[in-house]
Coordinates of C-alpha atoms in Angstrom, one line a residue:
X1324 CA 77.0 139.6 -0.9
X1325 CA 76.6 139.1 -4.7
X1326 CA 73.7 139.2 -5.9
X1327 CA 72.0 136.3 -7.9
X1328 CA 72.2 138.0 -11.3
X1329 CA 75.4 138.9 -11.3
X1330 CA 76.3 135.0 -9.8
X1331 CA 77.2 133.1 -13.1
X1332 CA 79.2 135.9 -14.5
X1333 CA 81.1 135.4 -11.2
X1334 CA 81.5 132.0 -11.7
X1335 CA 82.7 132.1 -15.0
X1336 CA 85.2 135.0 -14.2
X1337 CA 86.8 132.8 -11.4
X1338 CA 87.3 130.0 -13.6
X1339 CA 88.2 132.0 -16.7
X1340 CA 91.0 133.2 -14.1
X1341 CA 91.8 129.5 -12.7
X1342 CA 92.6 128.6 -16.4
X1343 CA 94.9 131.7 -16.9
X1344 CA 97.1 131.5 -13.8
X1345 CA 97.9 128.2 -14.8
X1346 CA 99.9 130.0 -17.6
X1347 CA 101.6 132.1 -15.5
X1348 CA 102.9 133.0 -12.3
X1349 CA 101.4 131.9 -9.2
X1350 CA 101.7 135.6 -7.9
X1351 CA 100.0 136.9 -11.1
X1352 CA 96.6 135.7 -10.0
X1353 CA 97.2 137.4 -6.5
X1354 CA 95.4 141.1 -6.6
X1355 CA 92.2 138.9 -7.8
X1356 CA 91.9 136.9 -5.4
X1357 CA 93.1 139.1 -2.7
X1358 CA 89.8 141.5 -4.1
X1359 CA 87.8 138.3 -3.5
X1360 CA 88.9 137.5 -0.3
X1361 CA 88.7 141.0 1.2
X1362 CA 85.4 141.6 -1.0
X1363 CA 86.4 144.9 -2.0
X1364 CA 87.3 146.4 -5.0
X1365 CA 89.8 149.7 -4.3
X1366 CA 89.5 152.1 -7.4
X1367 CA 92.5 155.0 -7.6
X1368 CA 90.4 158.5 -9.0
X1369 CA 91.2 162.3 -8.9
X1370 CA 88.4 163.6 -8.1
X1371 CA 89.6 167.4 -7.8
X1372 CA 87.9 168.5 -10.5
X1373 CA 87.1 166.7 -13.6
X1374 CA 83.7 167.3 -13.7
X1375 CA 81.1 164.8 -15.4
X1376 CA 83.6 161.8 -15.7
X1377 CA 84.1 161.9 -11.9
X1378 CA 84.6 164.9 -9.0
X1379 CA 84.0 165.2 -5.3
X1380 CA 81.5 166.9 -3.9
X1381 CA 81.3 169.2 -0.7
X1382 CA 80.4 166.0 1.4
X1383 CA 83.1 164.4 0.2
X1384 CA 80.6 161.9 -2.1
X1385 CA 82.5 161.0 -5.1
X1386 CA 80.6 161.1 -8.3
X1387 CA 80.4 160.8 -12.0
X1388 CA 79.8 158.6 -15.1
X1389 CA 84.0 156.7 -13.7
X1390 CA 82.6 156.5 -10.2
X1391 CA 78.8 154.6 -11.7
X1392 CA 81.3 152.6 -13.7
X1393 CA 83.4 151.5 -11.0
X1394 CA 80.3 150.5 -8.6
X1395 CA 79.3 148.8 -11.9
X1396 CA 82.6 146.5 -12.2
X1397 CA 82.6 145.8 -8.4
X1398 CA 79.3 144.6 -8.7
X1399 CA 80.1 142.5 -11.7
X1400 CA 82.8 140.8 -9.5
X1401 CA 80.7 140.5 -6.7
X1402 CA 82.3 142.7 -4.1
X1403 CA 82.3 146.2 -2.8
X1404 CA 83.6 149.3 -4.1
X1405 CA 86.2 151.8 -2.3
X1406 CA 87.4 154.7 -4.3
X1407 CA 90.7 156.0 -3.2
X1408 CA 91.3 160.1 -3.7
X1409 CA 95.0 160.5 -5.5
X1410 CA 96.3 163.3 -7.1
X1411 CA 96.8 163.1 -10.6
X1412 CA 100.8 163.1 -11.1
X1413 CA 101.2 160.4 -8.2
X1414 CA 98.5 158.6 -9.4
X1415 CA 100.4 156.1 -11.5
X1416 CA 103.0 155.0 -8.8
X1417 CA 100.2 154.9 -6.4
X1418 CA 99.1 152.3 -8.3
X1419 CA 102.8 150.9 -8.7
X1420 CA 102.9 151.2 -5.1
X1421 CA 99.3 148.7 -4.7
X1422 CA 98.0 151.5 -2.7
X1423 CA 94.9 150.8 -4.7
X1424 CA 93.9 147.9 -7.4
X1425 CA 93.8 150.1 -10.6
X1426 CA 92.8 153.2 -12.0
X1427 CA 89.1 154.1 -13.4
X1428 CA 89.7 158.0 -13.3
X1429 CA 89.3 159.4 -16.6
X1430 CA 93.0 158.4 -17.8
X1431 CA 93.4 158.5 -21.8
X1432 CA 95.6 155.4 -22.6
X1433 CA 99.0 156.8 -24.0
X1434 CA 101.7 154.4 -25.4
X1435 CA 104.3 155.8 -22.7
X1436 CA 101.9 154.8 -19.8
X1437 CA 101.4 151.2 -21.3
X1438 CA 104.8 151.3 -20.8
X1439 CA 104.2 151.2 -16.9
X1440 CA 100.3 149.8 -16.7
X1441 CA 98.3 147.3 -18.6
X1442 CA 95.3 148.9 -20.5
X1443 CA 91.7 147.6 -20.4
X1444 CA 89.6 148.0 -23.1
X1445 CA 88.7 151.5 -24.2
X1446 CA 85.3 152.4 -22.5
X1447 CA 85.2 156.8 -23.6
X1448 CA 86.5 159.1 -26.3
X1449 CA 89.4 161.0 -24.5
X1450 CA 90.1 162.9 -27.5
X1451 CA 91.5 166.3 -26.5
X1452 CA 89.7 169.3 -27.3
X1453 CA 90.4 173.3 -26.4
X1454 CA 88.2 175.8 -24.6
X1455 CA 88.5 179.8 -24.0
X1456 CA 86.1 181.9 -22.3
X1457 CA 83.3 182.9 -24.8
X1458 CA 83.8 186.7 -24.2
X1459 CA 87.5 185.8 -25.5
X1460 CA 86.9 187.5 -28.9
X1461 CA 90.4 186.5 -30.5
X1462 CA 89.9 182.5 -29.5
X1463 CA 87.3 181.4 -31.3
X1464 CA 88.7 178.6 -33.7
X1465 CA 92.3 176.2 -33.9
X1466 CA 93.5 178.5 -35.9
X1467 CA 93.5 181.4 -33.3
X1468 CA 96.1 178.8 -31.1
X1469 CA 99.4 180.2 -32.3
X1470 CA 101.3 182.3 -30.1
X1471 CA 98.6 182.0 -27.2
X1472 CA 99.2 181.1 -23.6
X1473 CA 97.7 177.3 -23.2
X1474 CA 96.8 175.9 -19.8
X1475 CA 97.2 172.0 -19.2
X1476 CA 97.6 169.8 -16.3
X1477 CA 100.4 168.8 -14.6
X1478 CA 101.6 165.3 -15.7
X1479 CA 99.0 164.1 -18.3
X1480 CA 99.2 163.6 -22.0
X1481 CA 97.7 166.5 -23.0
X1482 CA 100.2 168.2 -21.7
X1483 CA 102.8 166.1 -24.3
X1484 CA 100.8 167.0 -26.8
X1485 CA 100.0 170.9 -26.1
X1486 CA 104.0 170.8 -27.2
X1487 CA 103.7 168.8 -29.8
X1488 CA 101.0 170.4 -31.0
X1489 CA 103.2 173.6 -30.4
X1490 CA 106.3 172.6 -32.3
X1491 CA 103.9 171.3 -35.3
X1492 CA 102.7 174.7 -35.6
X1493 CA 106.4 176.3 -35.8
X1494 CA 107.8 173.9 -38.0
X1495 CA 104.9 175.4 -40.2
X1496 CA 106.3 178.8 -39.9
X1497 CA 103.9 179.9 -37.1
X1498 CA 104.1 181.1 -33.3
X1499 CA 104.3 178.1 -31.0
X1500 CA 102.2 177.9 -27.7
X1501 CA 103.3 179.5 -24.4
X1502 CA 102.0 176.3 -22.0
X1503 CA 101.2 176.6 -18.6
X1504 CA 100.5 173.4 -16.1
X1505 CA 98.3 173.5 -13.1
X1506 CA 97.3 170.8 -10.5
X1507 CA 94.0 170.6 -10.6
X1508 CA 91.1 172.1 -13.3
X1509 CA 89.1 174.4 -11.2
X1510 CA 92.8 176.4 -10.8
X1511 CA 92.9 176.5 -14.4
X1512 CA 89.6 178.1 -15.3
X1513 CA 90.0 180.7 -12.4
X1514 CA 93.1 181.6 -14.6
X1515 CA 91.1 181.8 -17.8
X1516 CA 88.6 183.7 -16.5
X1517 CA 91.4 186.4 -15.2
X1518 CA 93.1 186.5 -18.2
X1519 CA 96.1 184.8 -17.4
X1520 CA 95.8 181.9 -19.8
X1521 CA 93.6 182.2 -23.6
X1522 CA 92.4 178.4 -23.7
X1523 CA 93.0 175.3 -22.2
X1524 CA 93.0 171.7 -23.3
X1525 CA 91.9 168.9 -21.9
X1526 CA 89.4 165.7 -23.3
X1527 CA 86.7 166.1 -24.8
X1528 CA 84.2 165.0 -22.4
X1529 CA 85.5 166.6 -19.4
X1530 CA 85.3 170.1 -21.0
X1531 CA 82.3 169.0 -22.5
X1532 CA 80.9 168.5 -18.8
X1533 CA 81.7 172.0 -17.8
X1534 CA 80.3 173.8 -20.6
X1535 CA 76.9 171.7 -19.4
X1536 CA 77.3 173.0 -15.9
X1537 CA 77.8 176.7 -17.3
X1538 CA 76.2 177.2 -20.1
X1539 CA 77.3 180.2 -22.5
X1540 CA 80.9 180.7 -20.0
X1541 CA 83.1 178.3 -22.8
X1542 CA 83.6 178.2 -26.1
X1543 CA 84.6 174.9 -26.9
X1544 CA 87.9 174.6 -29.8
X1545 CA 87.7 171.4 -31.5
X1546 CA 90.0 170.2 -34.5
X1547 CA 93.6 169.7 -32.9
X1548 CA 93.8 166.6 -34.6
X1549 CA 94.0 164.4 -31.8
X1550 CA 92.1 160.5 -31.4
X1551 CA 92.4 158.9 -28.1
X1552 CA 90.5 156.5 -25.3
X1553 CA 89.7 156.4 -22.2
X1554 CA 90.7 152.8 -20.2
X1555 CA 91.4 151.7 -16.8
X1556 CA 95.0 150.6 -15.8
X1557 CA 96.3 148.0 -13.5
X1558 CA 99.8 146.8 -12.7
X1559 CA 101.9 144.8 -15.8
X1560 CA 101.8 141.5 -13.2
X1561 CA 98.0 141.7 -13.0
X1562 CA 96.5 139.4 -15.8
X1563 CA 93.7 138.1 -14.0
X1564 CA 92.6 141.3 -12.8
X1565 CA 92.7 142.9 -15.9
X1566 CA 91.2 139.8 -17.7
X1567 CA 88.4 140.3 -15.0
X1568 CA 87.7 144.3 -15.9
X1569 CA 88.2 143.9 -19.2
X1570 CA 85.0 141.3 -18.8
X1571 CA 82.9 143.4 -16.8
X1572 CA 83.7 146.8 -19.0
X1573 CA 82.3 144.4 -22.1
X1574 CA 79.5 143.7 -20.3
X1575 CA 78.8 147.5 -19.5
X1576 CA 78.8 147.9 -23.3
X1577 CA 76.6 144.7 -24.5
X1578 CA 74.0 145.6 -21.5
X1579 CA 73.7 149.3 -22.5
X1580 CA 74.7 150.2 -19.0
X1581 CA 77.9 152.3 -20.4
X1582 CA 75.8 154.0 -23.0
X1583 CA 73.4 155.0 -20.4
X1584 CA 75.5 156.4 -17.8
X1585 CA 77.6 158.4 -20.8
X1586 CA 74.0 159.8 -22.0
X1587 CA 73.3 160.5 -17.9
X1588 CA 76.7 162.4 -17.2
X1589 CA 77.8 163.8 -21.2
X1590 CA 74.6 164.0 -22.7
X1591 CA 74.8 161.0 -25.1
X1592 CA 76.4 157.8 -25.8
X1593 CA 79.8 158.0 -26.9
X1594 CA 79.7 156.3 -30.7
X1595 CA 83.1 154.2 -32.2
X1596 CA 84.6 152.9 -29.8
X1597 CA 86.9 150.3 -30.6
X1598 CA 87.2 146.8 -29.2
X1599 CA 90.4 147.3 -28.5
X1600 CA 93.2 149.9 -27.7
X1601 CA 95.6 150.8 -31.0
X1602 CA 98.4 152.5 -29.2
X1603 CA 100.5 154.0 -31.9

């Protein structure tokens, strides 16, 4: 049942969401009330892996700052939370699919993914950032990249950009990178640690949670250039729903609530982050 502090906000979310479906389609109000009708929220995650912002552990608990942040927008809409394991390249059609409501999973927002979700408001720096194993003598800095072997996953953005980022440095008369994708993190740092891969890249925060887990193992490489956000996605059809996160992820911010569970799981509060998303 919701509790009684969380009761007006309710309220005002269900009319703020009466008042938008008569704008649009009746069926565009649907995923929020079917949430309120089956009192559950279903959250799609990958929780193979990505460290502070959410993992799985042995007991199959799922955990992290994304996992707090989901129980905290289920709670703001007065229902229950279920978290729904995906792996990351199927995660987006999963979502296509309504396997699950929307994604709260780490996912930076990309203009070529707004092309297929709706974008809540940014909640996390998902900047992306490189790391090499600190006995790695020749990767110390960005400008040890060129011609090294650069391990990204399989079916994210910062795989887009590791060739980007690749063909930048050859148009400036450099070696490019040699880019390798895996399915999962813990895979790629058993490569870097055997030699197989110099660095990989992934966001800022999620690096920045293993190098807290293992301290002195990473070195982290910062100055690729790169600015983006963390944001949860639903469906394109979904305005109520995402009216309704976009609410509660607010709230998380005015409340201190987001700033405290980024100090508890990244070691601080993440600072600038904007209202809203600028995709570019």
């Amino acid at each position: 049942m919701p509790n009684a502090r969380n009761t007006g906000f309710t309220r005002r979310l269900a009319l703020a969401a009466f008042a938008l479906g008569l704008a649009v389609a009746p069926a565009a109000a649907d995923t929020l009330a079917d949430v309120a009708a089956r009192h559950k929220l279903v959250v799609g995650v990958e929780a193979g892996g990505t460290g502070a912002i959410i993992s799985q552990q042995p007991d199959g608990k799922i955990v992290g700052l994304d996992a707090e942040l989901s129980d905290y927008v289920a709670k703001k809409l007065g229902v229950e939370l279920e978290m729904v394991p995906t792996a990351w390249p199927g995660i987006i059609p999963a979502l296509l699919s309504s396997r699950f409501d929307l994604i709260l999973s780490g996912m930076t927002a990309t203009k070529a993914r707004a092309e297929k979700v709706a974008f809540s408001v940014p909640y996390g720096d998902a900047s992306l950032v490189a790391a090499a194993m600190t006995a790695n003598a020749a990767m110390t800095s960005a400008a040890d990249l060129p011609g090294k072997t650069i391990g990204v996953l399989l079916g994210t953005n910062t795989h887009e950009f590791a060739k980007k980022y690749g063909a930048t440095l050859e148009a400036a008369g450099k070696k490019g990178l040699t880019i390798k994708t895996y399915d999962d993190i813990p895979a790629m740092l058993v490569e870097m640690a055997n030699g197989n891969i110099d660095a990989l890249m992934l966001p800022a925060p999620i690096i920045g949670g293993y190098l807290a887990k293992r301290p002195g193992q990473f070195r982290l490489i910062d100055g690729l250039g790169d600015k983006s956000w963390f944001a949860a996605a639903v469906r394109k059809d979904d305005p109520t729903l995402l009216a309704a996160v976009n609410a509660a992820l607010d709230a998380a911010k005015a409340d201190g609530t987001l700033a405290a569970l980024q100090t508890k799981w990244l070691g601080k509060p993440t600072e600038g982050i904007p209202a809203v998303l600028d995709l570019k």
